[in-house]
Amino acid sequence: MRVAVCVLTYKRPDGLRRLLDGLARLSFTKTQPSEVKVVVIDNDPSASSAGDCSRLKASYPWKLEWYNEKRRGISYARNAAVALTREGHDFIAFIDDDEIPEPSWLDELLAVQQMYQAAIVTGPVLPVYPEHAPVWSVKSGCYERTRHPTGYAMELARTGNVLIHTEVFFRGENGFDDRYALSGGEDTHFFMRVKEQGFDIVWADEAIVHEWLPMSRLKVSWLLQRAYRSGNTYTLCERDIRPGLSTLCIRAIKGVLRVGGGIVLALPALLFGRIAFIKVLQSICLGAGMVMGLMGRRYEEYQRTHAV
C-alpha cells in the first residue's frame, strides 16, 4: 500500500508545524504501508510555508514534498494534490492544517479500508478548545460532530479526515469543483457525486484527528455563518447532482420549515437559556442557506482565514 497524505495550507504556520510534527509520529501496528509520503500544498501565492518544509525535509521520517498552488481557492489546492499523487499511489489521505492526528490515525484508516474494502474511509474530528474558551462554546456541543460505529455506511465524508482509493479519481471527471473554491463545500460536492457513482464510504471510529479551534471561531456570529454556509453549499450540491424536481421540492420545504419553525421557537427558546436560543438561530440560518442555495446564491466563506 502506497499512501500520500495531502495537507492543504494557507497562512497557518503554527498549525502546519504542529500538524507536520503529528504526522512525523505516525505509527503502524495493524497495517504495513510500503510507502508513506506527505505532500504539502501551499495555497498562499507568497509561498509562506516553503522555508519550514525545506528545513524539515532532510530529517523527516517520511518523504516530504512541497508544492505552491498560486490560484486562491481550496478546490484548486485539492486538485493540485490529486494531480501530484494519484499516479503511483494506492490511496490519498487528506488532513487539514488546523488539525493533528493520533499516531494510529492512518493505520486505523487503512485497517478499516482493508476490512471493508471501501473506496473511501472517514473518521472523527474532535475539537480542541483554547484555554480561555467561552463556557457556552464548550457546553453547547455546537463544535462537536456526530460519531458512528466503525463500519457504518456514510452518505458523505469530510476532507479533514479521509482516506480515498485513487481509483476514485480515475473515474470520469472526478475532482473538486472549482465553483466551490472560496465557498467551501467542494468536499460535499465531490463525495455526493462519487456516492452516486456507487463508491462506498465507511466510518472508522478510531481514526481520530484533533482540530484546534481559534478564538475567532468561538463566536455566535461564526456559528450562524457556518450554519448558513452549510445549508447553502449542500443545496447547491443537490442542485448539481440530484436535480430532480422532487429532491428540490423536499429541500425547499425543509428550508422553509427550518426558517419558519425557528422564528416561532425563538422567543420560547430564550426561556431555556443562551444555548437553546443559539441552536434555534442556527436552524434558521441553515434553512435560509438552503433557500438561497435553491435560488443559486453562493456564500464564499473562505474569503477569510482563521489562523490557529
CSV table of C-alpha atoms in Angstrom, one decimal:
chain,number,residue,atom,x,y,z
A,1,MET,CA,0.0,0.0,0.0
A,2,ARG,CA,1.4,3.3,-1.1
A,3,VAL,CA,-0.2,6.3,0.6
A,4,ALA,CA,0.1,10.0,0.0
A,5,VAL,CA,-1.0,12.2,2.9
A,6,CYS,CA,-2.0,15.5,1.5
A,7,VAL,CA,-2.0,18.7,3.5
A,8,LEU,CA,-3.5,22.0,2.3
A,9,THR,CA,-2.3,25.1,4.0
A,10,TYR,CA,-2.9,28.8,3.8
A,11,LYS,CA,-1.1,31.2,6.1
A,12,ARG,CA,-1.2,29.0,9.2
A,13,PRO,CA,2.5,28.5,10.0
A,14,ASP,CA,1.9,27.4,13.6
A,15,GLY,CA,-0.8,25.0,12.6
A,16,LEU,CA,1.2,23.5,9.8
A,17,ARG,CA,4.2,22.9,12.1
A,18,ARG,CA,2.0,21.2,14.7
A,19,LEU,CA,0.4,19.0,12.0
A,20,LEU,CA,3.7,18.0,10.4
A,21,ASP,CA,5.1,17.1,13.9
A,22,GLY,CA,2.0,15.0,14.4
A,23,LEU,CA,2.4,13.2,11.1
A,24,ALA,CA,6.0,12.5,11.9
A,25,ARG,CA,4.8,10.5,14.9
A,26,LEU,CA,2.5,8.2,12.8
A,27,SER,CA,2.9,4.5,13.8
A,28,PHE,CA,1.6,1.3,12.2
A,29,THR,CA,0.7,-1.9,14.0
A,30,LYS,CA,-2.3,-3.2,12.0
A,31,THR,CA,-1.1,-2.4,8.5
A,32,GLN,CA,2.3,-2.1,6.8
A,33,PRO,CA,2.2,0.5,4.0
A,34,SER,CA,5.1,0.2,1.7
A,35,GLU,CA,5.3,4.0,1.3
A,36,VAL,CA,4.1,7.0,3.2
A,37,LYS,CA,4.6,10.4,1.5
A,38,VAL,CA,3.5,13.7,3.0
A,39,VAL,CA,2.6,16.3,0.4
A,40,VAL,CA,2.1,20.0,1.4
A,41,ILE,CA,0.1,22.2,-1.0
A,42,ASP,CA,0.6,25.8,-0.1
A,43,ASN,CA,-2.3,28.0,-1.4
A,44,ASP,CA,-0.5,31.2,-0.5
A,45,PRO,CA,0.9,32.9,-3.6
A,46,SER,CA,3.8,34.2,-1.4
A,47,ALA,CA,4.7,30.6,-0.6
A,48,SER,CA,5.0,31.3,3.1
A,49,SER,CA,5.4,27.6,4.1
A,50,ALA,CA,8.3,26.9,1.8
A,51,GLY,CA,11.1,27.6,4.3
A,52,ASP,CA,9.6,25.4,7.1
A,53,CYS,CA,9.1,22.5,4.7
A,54,SER,CA,12.6,22.8,3.3
A,55,ARG,CA,14.2,22.7,6.7
A,56,LEU,CA,12.2,19.6,7.7
A,57,LYS,CA,12.7,17.6,4.5
A,58,ALA,CA,16.1,16.1,5.2
A,59,SER,CA,15.3,14.8,8.7
A,60,TYR,CA,11.6,14.0,8.2
A,61,PRO,CA,10.7,10.3,8.8
A,62,TRP,CA,8.5,10.2,5.6
A,63,LYS,CA,9.2,11.5,2.2
A,64,LEU,CA,8.1,15.2,2.3
A,65,GLU,CA,7.2,17.2,-0.8
A,66,TRP,CA,6.0,20.8,-1.1
A,67,TYR,CA,4.1,22.5,-3.9
A,68,ASN,CA,2.8,26.0,-4.4
A,69,GLU,CA,-0.7,26.4,-5.9
A,70,LYS,CA,-1.0,30.1,-6.6
A,71,ARG,CA,-4.6,30.2,-7.6
A,72,ARG,CA,-6.5,31.1,-4.5
A,73,GLY,CA,-9.2,28.6,-3.6
A,74,ILE,CA,-9.5,25.2,-1.8
A,75,SER,CA,-10.7,23.4,-4.9
A,76,TYR,CA,-7.6,24.4,-6.8
A,77,ALA,CA,-5.3,23.2,-4.0
A,78,ARG,CA,-7.1,19.9,-3.6
A,79,ASN,CA,-7.0,19.2,-7.4
A,80,ALA,CA,-3.3,20.0,-7.3
A,81,ALA,CA,-2.8,17.5,-4.6
A,82,VAL,CA,-4.6,14.8,-6.5
A,83,ALA,CA,-2.7,15.6,-9.7
A,84,LEU,CA,0.6,15.2,-7.9
A,85,THR,CA,-0.2,12.0,-6.1
A,86,ARG,CA,-2.8,9.8,-7.8
A,87,GLU,CA,-0.2,8.2,-10.2
A,88,GLY,CA,2.0,5.8,-8.2
A,89,HIS,CA,-0.2,5.7,-5.1
A,90,ASP,CA,-3.0,3.4,-4.0
A,91,PHE,CA,-4.5,5.9,-1.5
A,92,ILE,CA,-4.7,9.6,-0.9
A,93,ALA,CA,-5.4,10.8,2.6
A,94,PHE,CA,-6.5,14.4,3.4
A,95,ILE,CA,-6.0,16.2,6.7
A,96,ASP,CA,-6.3,20.0,7.4
A,97,ASP,CA,-3.6,22.4,8.7
A,98,ASP,CA,-5.5,23.2,11.8
A,99,GLU,CA,-5.6,19.5,12.9
A,100,ILE,CA,-3.2,17.0,14.4
A,101,PRO,CA,-3.7,13.2,14.1
A,102,GLU,CA,-3.4,10.5,16.7
A,103,PRO,CA,-0.3,8.4,16.0
A,104,SER,CA,-2.6,5.5,14.9
A,105,TRP,CA,-4.7,7.7,12.6
A,106,LEU,CA,-3.5,6.5,9.2
A,107,ASP,CA,-3.1,2.9,10.5
A,108,GLU,CA,-6.8,2.8,11.5
A,109,LEU,CA,-8.0,4.3,8.2
A,110,LEU,CA,-6.0,1.7,6.3
A,111,ALA,CA,-7.1,-1.2,8.5
A,112,VAL,CA,-10.8,-0.3,8.1
A,113,GLN,CA,-10.3,0.1,4.4
A,114,GLN,CA,-8.9,-3.4,4.2
A,115,MET,CA,-11.6,-4.8,6.5
A,116,TYR,CA,-14.5,-3.4,4.4
A,117,GLN,CA,-12.8,-3.0,1.0
A,118,ALA,CA,-14.2,0.5,1.0
A,119,ALA,CA,-13.3,3.1,-1.6
A,120,ILE,CA,-13.5,5.9,1.0
A,121,VAL,CA,-12.9,5.8,4.7
A,122,THR,CA,-13.5,8.8,7.1
A,123,GLY,CA,-13.3,9.3,10.8
A,124,PRO,CA,-13.9,11.6,13.7
A,125,VAL,CA,-12.6,15.1,14.1
A,126,LEU,CA,-12.6,16.2,17.8
A,127,PRO,CA,-12.4,19.8,18.9
A,128,VAL,CA,-9.6,21.2,20.9
A,129,TYR,CA,-10.7,24.4,22.7
A,130,PRO,CA,-8.3,27.2,23.6
A,131,GLU,CA,-7.6,27.8,27.3
A,132,HIS,CA,-10.0,30.7,27.7
A,133,ALA,CA,-12.8,29.4,25.5
A,134,PRO,CA,-16.2,30.8,26.4
A,135,VAL,CA,-18.1,28.4,28.7
A,136,TRP,CA,-21.1,28.3,26.4
A,137,SER,CA,-19.0,27.2,23.4
A,138,VAL,CA,-17.9,24.1,25.2
A,139,LYS,CA,-21.2,23.2,26.9
A,140,SER,CA,-23.3,23.8,23.9
A,141,GLY,CA,-21.9,20.9,21.8
A,142,CYS,CA,-22.1,23.1,18.8
A,143,TYR,CA,-18.5,22.3,17.8
A,144,GLU,CA,-18.9,18.5,18.3
A,145,ARG,CA,-19.5,16.2,15.3
A,146,THR,CA,-21.5,13.0,15.2
A,147,ARG,CA,-19.6,9.8,15.7
A,148,HIS,CA,-20.6,6.3,14.4
A,149,PRO,CA,-19.6,2.7,15.0
A,150,THR,CA,-16.7,1.5,12.8
A,151,GLY,CA,-18.0,0.2,9.5
A,152,TYR,CA,-21.1,2.5,9.5
A,153,ALA,CA,-22.1,3.3,5.9
A,154,MET,CA,-21.9,7.1,5.3
A,155,GLU,CA,-23.6,9.3,2.8
A,156,LEU,CA,-20.7,11.8,2.8
A,157,ALA,CA,-17.2,12.4,4.2
A,158,ARG,CA,-15.2,15.4,5.1
A,159,THR,CA,-11.7,16.1,3.8
A,160,GLY,CA,-10.4,16.9,7.3
A,161,ASN,CA,-10.1,13.2,7.9
A,162,VAL,CA,-10.4,10.9,5.0
A,163,LEU,CA,-8.7,8.1,3.0
A,164,ILE,CA,-9.6,7.8,-0.7
A,165,HIS,CA,-8.6,5.0,-3.0
A,166,THR,CA,-7.0,6.5,-6.1
A,167,GLU,CA,-9.3,4.5,-8.4
A,168,VAL,CA,-12.0,7.1,-7.4
A,169,PHE,CA,-10.0,9.8,-9.2
A,170,PHE,CA,-9.7,7.9,-12.4
A,171,ARG,CA,-13.5,7.6,-12.9
A,172,GLY,CA,-14.7,10.2,-15.4
A,173,GLU,CA,-14.1,13.8,-14.3
A,174,ASN,CA,-13.9,13.1,-10.6
A,175,GLY,CA,-12.2,16.0,-8.9
A,176,PHE,CA,-13.1,19.0,-6.8
A,177,ASP,CA,-15.4,21.6,-8.5
A,178,ASP,CA,-13.8,25.0,-9.0
A,179,ARG,CA,-17.1,26.7,-8.3
A,180,TYR,CA,-16.6,25.9,-4.6
A,181,ALA,CA,-13.1,27.2,-4.4
A,182,LEU,CA,-13.9,30.0,-2.0
A,183,SER,CA,-17.3,28.9,-0.7
A,184,GLY,CA,-16.3,25.6,0.7
A,185,GLY,CA,-18.4,22.5,0.1
A,186,GLU,CA,-16.1,21.2,-2.6
A,187,ASP,CA,-15.8,18.1,-0.5
A,188,THR,CA,-19.6,17.7,-0.1
A,189,HIS,CA,-19.9,18.1,-3.9
A,190,PHE,CA,-17.2,15.5,-4.5
A,191,PHE,CA,-18.4,12.9,-2.1
A,192,MET,CA,-22.1,13.3,-3.1
A,193,ARG,CA,-21.0,12.8,-6.7
A,194,VAL,CA,-18.9,9.7,-6.1
A,195,LYS,CA,-21.5,8.2,-3.8
A,196,GLU,CA,-24.0,8.5,-6.7
A,197,GLN,CA,-21.4,6.6,-8.9
A,198,GLY,CA,-21.5,3.7,-6.5
A,199,PHE,CA,-18.4,4.2,-4.4
A,200,ASP,CA,-18.9,3.3,-0.8
A,201,ILE,CA,-18.0,5.4,2.2
A,202,VAL,CA,-17.4,3.9,5.7
A,203,TRP,CA,-16.7,5.2,9.1
A,204,ALA,CA,-13.5,4.4,11.1
A,205,ASP,CA,-14.2,5.5,14.7
A,206,GLU,CA,-10.7,5.0,16.0
A,207,ALA,CA,-9.1,7.0,13.2
A,208,ILE,CA,-9.0,10.2,15.3
A,209,VAL,CA,-7.8,13.7,14.5
A,210,HIS,CA,-8.0,16.7,16.7
A,211,GLU,CA,-9.0,20.2,15.4
A,212,TRP,CA,-7.6,23.3,17.1
A,213,LEU,CA,-10.3,25.9,17.4
A,214,PRO,CA,-9.2,29.6,17.3
A,215,MET,CA,-11.0,32.2,19.4
A,216,SER,CA,-12.2,33.8,16.2
A,217,ARG,CA,-14.5,30.8,15.7
A,218,LEU,CA,-15.8,30.7,19.2
A,219,LYS,CA,-18.4,33.3,18.5
A,220,VAL,CA,-22.1,33.1,17.8
A,221,SER,CA,-21.7,35.0,14.6
A,222,TRP,CA,-19.3,32.3,13.3
A,223,LEU,CA,-21.7,29.5,14.2
A,224,LEU,CA,-24.5,31.2,12.3
A,225,GLN,CA,-22.3,31.9,9.3
A,226,ARG,CA,-21.2,28.3,9.2
A,227,ALA,CA,-24.9,27.1,9.5
A,228,TYR,CA,-25.9,29.4,6.6
A,229,ARG,CA,-22.9,28.2,4.5
A,230,SER,CA,-23.6,24.5,5.2
A,231,GLY,CA,-27.2,24.8,4.1
A,232,ASN,CA,-26.2,26.9,1.1
A,233,THR,CA,-23.5,24.7,-0.2
A,234,TYR,CA,-25.4,21.4,0.4
A,235,THR,CA,-28.3,22.7,-1.5
A,236,LEU,CA,-26.1,23.9,-4.4
A,237,CYS,CA,-24.6,20.4,-4.5
A,238,GLU,CA,-28.0,18.9,-4.7
A,239,ARG,CA,-29.0,21.2,-7.5
A,240,ASP,CA,-26.0,19.9,-9.5
A,241,ILE,CA,-26.0,16.2,-8.6
A,242,ARG,CA,-29.6,15.4,-7.7
A,243,PRO,CA,-31.6,17.9,-9.8
A,244,GLY,CA,-34.9,16.0,-9.8
A,245,LEU,CA,-37.9,18.1,-9.0
A,246,SER,CA,-38.9,16.0,-6.0
A,247,THR,CA,-35.5,16.4,-4.4
A,248,LEU,CA,-35.5,20.2,-4.8
A,249,CYS,CA,-39.1,20.5,-3.6
A,250,ILE,CA,-38.2,18.5,-0.4
A,251,ARG,CA,-35.2,20.7,0.1
A,252,ALA,CA,-37.3,23.8,-0.3
A,253,ILE,CA,-39.9,22.5,2.2
A,254,LYS,CA,-37.1,21.7,4.7
A,255,GLY,CA,-35.5,25.1,4.3
A,256,VAL,CA,-38.8,27.0,4.8
A,257,LEU,CA,-39.8,24.8,7.8
A,258,ARG,CA,-36.4,25.5,9.4
A,259,VAL,CA,-36.8,29.2,9.0
A,260,GLY,CA,-40.5,29.4,9.9
A,261,GLY,CA,-40.2,26.9,12.8
A,262,GLY,CA,-37.1,28.7,14.1
A,263,ILE,CA,-38.8,32.0,14.1
A,264,VAL,CA,-41.8,30.5,16.0
A,265,LEU,CA,-39.5,28.9,18.6
A,266,ALA,CA,-37.1,31.8,19.0
A,267,LEU,CA,-38.9,33.5,21.8
A,268,PRO,CA,-39.7,30.3,23.8
A,269,ALA,CA,-36.1,29.2,23.4
A,270,LEU,CA,-35.0,32.4,25.3
A,271,LEU,CA,-36.7,30.9,28.4
A,272,PHE,CA,-34.3,27.9,28.3
A,273,GLY,CA,-31.1,30.0,28.1
A,274,ARG,CA,-28.5,31.1,25.7
A,275,ILE,CA,-27.5,27.8,24.3
A,276,ALA,CA,-31.1,26.9,23.3
A,277,PHE,CA,-31.5,30.3,21.6
A,278,ILE,CA,-28.3,29.8,19.7
A,279,LYS,CA,-29.4,26.4,18.4
A,280,VAL,CA,-32.7,27.9,17.2
A,281,LEU,CA,-30.8,30.7,15.4
A,282,GLN,CA,-28.6,28.0,13.8
A,283,SER,CA,-31.6,26.2,12.5
A,284,ILE,CA,-33.0,29.5,11.0
A,285,CYS,CA,-29.6,30.2,9.3
A,286,LEU,CA,-29.3,26.7,8.0
A,287,GLY,CA,-32.8,26.9,6.4
A,288,ALA,CA,-32.0,30.4,5.0
A,289,GLY,CA,-28.9,29.0,3.4
A,290,MET,CA,-31.0,26.2,1.8
A,291,VAL,CA,-33.5,28.6,0.4
A,292,MET,CA,-30.7,30.9,-1.1
A,293,GLY,CA,-29.0,27.8,-2.5
A,294,LEU,CA,-32.1,26.9,-4.3
A,295,MET,CA,-32.1,30.4,-5.8
A,296,GLY,CA,-28.4,29.8,-7.0
A,297,ARG,CA,-26.9,32.2,-4.5
A,298,ARG,CA,-23.4,31.2,-3.2
A,299,TYR,CA,-21.8,32.3,0.0
A,300,GLU,CA,-18.0,32.5,-0.1
A,301,GLU,CA,-16.9,31.7,3.4
A,302,TYR,CA,-13.2,31.2,2.7
A,303,GLN,CA,-12.5,34.8,1.8
A,304,ARG,CA,-11.3,35.0,5.4
A,305,THR,CA,-8.8,32.6,7.1
A,306,HIS,CA,-9.0,31.8,10.8
A,307,ALA,CA,-5.4,31.4,12.0
A,308,VAL,CA,-4.5,28.9,14.6
